[in-house]
Coordinates of C-alpha atoms in Angstrom, one line a residue:
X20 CA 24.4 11.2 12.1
X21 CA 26.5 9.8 9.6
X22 CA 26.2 10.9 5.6
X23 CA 23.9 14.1 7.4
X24 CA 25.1 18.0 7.4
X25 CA 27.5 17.9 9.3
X26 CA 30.0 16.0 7.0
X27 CA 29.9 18.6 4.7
X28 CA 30.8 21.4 7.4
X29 CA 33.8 18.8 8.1
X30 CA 34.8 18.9 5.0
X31 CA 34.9 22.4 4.8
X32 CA 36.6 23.1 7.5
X33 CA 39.2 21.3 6.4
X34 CA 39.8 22.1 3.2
X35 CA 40.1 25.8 4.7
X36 CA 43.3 23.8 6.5
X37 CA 41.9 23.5 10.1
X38 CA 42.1 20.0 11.9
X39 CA 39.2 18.8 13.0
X40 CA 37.6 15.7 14.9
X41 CA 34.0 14.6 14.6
X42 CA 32.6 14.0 18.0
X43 CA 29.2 12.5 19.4
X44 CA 27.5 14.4 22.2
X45 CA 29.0 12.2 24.7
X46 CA 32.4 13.0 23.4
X47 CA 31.6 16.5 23.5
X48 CA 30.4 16.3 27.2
X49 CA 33.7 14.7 28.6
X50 CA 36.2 16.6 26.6
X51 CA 38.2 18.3 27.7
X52 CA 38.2 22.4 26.4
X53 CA 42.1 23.3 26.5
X54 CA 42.8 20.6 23.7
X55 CA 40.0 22.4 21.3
X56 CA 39.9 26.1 20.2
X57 CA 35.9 25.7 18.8
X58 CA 33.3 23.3 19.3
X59 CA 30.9 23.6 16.5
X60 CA 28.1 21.5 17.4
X61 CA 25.2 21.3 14.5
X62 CA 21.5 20.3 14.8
X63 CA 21.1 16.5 14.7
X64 CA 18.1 14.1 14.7
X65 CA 18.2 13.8 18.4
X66 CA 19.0 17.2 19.5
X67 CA 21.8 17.6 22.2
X68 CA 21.1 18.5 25.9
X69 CA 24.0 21.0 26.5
X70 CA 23.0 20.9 30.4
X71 CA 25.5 17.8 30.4
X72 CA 28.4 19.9 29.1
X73 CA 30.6 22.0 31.0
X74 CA 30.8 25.9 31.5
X75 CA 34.2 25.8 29.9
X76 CA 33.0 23.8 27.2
X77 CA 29.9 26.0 26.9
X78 CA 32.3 29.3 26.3
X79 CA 33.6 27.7 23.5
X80 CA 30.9 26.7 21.5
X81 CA 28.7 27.0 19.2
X82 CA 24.9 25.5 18.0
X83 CA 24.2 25.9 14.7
X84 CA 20.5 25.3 14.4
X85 CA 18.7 24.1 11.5
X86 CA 14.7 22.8 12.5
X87 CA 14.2 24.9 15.9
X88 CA 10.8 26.2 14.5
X89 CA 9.5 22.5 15.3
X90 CA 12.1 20.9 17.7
X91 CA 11.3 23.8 20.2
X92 CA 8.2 22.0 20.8
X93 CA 8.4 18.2 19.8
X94 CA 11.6 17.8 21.9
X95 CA 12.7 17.7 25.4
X96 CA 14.7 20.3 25.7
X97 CA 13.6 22.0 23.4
X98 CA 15.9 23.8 20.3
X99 CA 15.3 26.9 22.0
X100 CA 15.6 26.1 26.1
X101 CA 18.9 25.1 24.7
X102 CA 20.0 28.2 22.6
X103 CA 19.4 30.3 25.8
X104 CA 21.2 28.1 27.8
X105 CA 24.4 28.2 25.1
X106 CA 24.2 31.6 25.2
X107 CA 24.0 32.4 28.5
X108 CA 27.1 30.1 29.4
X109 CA 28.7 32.3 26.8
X110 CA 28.7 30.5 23.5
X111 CA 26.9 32.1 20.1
X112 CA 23.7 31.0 18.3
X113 CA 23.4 30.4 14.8
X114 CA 20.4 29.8 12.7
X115 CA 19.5 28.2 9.1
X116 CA 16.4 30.0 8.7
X117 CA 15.9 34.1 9.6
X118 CA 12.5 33.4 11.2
X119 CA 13.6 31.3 14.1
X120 CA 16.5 34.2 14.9
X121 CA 14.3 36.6 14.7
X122 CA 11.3 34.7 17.1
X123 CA 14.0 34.3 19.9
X124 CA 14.9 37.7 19.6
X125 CA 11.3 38.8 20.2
X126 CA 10.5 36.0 22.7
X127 CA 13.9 35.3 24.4
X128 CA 15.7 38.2 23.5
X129 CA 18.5 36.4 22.9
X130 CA 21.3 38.6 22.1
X131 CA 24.2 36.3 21.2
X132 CA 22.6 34.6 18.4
X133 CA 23.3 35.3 14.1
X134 CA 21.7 33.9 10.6
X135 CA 24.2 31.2 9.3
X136 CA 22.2 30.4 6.0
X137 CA 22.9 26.4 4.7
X138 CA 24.6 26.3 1.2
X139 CA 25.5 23.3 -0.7
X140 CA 28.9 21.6 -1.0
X141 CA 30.5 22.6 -4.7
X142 CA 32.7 19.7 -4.6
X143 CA 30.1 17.0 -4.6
X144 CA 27.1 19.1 -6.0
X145 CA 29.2 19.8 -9.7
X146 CA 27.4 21.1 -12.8
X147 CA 30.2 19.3 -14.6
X148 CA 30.5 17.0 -16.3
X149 CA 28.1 18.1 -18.6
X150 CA 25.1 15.3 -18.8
X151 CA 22.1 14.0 -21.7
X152 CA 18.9 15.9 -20.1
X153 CA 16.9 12.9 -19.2
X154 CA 14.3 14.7 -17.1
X155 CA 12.4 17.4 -17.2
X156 CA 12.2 18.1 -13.8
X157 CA 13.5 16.0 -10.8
X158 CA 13.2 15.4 -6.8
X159 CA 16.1 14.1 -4.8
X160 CA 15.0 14.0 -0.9
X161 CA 12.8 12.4 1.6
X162 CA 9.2 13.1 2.3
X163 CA 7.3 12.6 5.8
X164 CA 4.0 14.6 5.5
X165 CA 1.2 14.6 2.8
X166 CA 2.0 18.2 2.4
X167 CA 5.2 17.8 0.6
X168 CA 3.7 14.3 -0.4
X169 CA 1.2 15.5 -2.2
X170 CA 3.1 18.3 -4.2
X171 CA 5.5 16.0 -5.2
X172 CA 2.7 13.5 -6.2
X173 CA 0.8 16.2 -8.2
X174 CA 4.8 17.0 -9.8
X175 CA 4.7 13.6 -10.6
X176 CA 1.2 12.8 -12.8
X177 CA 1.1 16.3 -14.2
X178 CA 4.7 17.3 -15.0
X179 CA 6.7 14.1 -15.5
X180 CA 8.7 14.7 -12.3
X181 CA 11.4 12.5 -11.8
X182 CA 11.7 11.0 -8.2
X183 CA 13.8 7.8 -7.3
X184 CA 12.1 8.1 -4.3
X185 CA 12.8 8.8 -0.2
X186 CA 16.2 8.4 1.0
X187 CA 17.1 6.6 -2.2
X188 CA 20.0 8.4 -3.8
X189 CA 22.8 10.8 -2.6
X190 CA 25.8 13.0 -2.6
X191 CA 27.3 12.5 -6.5
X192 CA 24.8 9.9 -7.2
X193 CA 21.9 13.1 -6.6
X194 CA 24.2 15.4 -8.3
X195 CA 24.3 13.6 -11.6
X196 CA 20.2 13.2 -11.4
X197 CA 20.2 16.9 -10.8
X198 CA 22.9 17.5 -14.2
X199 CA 20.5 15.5 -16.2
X200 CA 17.4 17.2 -15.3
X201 CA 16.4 20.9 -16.7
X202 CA 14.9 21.9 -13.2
X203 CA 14.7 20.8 -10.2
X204 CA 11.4 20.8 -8.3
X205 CA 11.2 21.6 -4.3
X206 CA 8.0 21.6 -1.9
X207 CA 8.6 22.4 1.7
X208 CA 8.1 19.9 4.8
X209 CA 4.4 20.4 5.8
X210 CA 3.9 22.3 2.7
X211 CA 0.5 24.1 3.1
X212 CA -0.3 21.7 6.8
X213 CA 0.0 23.0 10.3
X214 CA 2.8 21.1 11.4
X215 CA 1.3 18.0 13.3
X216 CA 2.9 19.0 17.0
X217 CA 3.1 22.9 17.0
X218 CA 0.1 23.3 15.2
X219 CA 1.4 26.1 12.9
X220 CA 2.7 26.8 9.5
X221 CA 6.9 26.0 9.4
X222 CA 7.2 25.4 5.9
X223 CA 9.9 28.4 5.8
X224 CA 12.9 26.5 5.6
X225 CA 15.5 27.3 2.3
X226 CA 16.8 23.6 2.7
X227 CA 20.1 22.0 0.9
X228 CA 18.2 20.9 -1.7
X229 CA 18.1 25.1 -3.3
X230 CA 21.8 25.1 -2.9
X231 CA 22.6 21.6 -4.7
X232 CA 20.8 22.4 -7.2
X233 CA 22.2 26.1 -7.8
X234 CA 25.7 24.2 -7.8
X235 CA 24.7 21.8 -10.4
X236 CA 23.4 24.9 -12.6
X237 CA 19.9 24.2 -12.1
X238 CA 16.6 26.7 -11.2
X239 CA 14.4 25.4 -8.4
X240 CA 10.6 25.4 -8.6
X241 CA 9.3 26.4 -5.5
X242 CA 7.1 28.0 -3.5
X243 CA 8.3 31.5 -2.0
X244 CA 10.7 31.2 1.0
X245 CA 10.9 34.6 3.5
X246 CA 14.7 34.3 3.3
X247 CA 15.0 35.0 -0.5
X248 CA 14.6 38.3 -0.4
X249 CA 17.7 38.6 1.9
X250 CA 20.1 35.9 0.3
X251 CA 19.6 37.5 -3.0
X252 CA 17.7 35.1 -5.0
X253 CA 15.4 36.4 -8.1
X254 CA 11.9 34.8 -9.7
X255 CA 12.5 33.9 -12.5
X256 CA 16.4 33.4 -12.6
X257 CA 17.1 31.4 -9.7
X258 CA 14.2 30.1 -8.8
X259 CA 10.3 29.9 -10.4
X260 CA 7.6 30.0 -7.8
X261 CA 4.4 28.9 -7.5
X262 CA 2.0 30.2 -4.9
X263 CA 0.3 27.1 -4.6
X264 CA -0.3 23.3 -6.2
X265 CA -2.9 24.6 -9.4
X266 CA 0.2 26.8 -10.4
X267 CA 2.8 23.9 -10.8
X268 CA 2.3 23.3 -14.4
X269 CA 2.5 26.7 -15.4
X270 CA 5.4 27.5 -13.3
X271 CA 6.9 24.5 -14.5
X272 CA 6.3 25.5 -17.8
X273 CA 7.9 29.0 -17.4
X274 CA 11.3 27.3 -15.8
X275 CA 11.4 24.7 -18.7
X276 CA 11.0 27.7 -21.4
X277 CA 13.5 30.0 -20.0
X278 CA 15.9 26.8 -19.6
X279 CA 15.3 26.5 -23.4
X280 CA 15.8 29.8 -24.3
X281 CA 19.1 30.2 -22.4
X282 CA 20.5 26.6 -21.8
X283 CA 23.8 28.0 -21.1
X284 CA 22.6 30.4 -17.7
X285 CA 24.3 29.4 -14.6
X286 CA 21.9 29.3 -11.4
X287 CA 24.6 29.8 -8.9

């Protein structure tokens, strides 16, 4: 989809100097492979049925999946039906989150598979130029479930969280928000619900939204994600977490009085 991920990997790509050509599944499935040295195809809304692709396509790409701890179940193929398949027809596996590499290691045994975190892009996500603080804590992103609607609501009476609301403002026009706000405040899709087609608890995803706001020099209030203890990231300097919706305030608090203390600190 347009103005989704994938643009930013684009851009990327080619400001490391390689040429590159945006493609829809279709495109994919009827190109031909000698004119391309990497197909990097990334998870989309709709998910893509590699089955339609050839073998010498297949060799030469890879999936980078982002949501496969739902989409295994609530699409048809599934997320990870089609990581087997990629691999087998000898392309590689990446994943945004460790927990889905590591459940089709157990389950599949998938061998040709490695963690590919998300990040943010530091050319739109800026903490220059330096803007007034007019929040105290903000919210740029959608919401789809009552578990991240409710946190955010909660945010919202109690702190003074600052949301424009979903799928309202983006790219620089989120950045700036994110400049002018002291912290940024993050609750997981289905925070604290089963999800509403697997029936279990996938609120494990360290989204964009830590990584934009880490470029913009901001900490994140969250709860605890499994993968900071691998990328690195520290209570209490890069992010404040609250292990569950009575502790907002109070983490909240903590973030906005460290942020005070040390207004120059760089969460990056």
């Amino acid at each position: 989809s347009q103005g989704c991920a994938p643009t930013y990997t684009i851009k990327a790509l080619e400001r490391l100097g390689h040429e590159t050509r945006r493609m829809t599944p279709d495109e994919y499935f009827t190109s031909n492979p000698e004119d391309h040295d990497l197909f990097f195809a990334q998870d989309s809304g709709e998910g893509i049925d590699f089955r339609k692709a050839s073998d010498d396509c297949l060799k030469k790409t890879s999936y980078w999946i982002w949501d496969s701890r739902f989409n295994r179940t609530q699409r048809s193929p599934g997320d990870d039906d089609m990581a087997v398949y990629v691999s087998e027809k000898g392309g590689w596996i990446f994943h945004a989150e460790r927990p889905d590499l590591e459940r089709l290691s157990r389950e599949r045994r998938l061998a040709r598979q490695s963690w590919l975190p998300i990040a943010g892009d530091p050319y739109i996500w800026s903490n220059e130029p330096t803007e007034e603080q007019l929040y105290s804590i903000s919210f740029v992103g959608n919401c789809y479930d009552s578990g991240r609607g409710g946190a955010l609501n909660f945010a919202r009476d109690c702190c003074g969280l600052y949301w424009p609301g979903p799928n309202a403002i983006f790219f620089e026009d989120a950045a700036r928000i994110y400049r002018q706000s002291k912290a940024v405040f993050s609750a997981p899709t289905f925070y604290n619900l089963p999800h509403d087609v697997t029936g279990e608890r996938v609120d494990y995803d360290v989204t964009m939204r830590y990584w934009e706001a880490w470029c913009c020099g901001k900490p994140v209030i969250t709860p605890n994600m499994p993968d900071f203890v691998f990328l690195g990231v520290r209570n209490g300097e890069h992010v404040f977490i609250y292990n569950s919706i009575e502790e907002i305030p109070e983490t909240v608090y903590k973030a906005l009085s460290t942020v005070r203390d040390d207004p120059d600190r760089k969460h990056r």
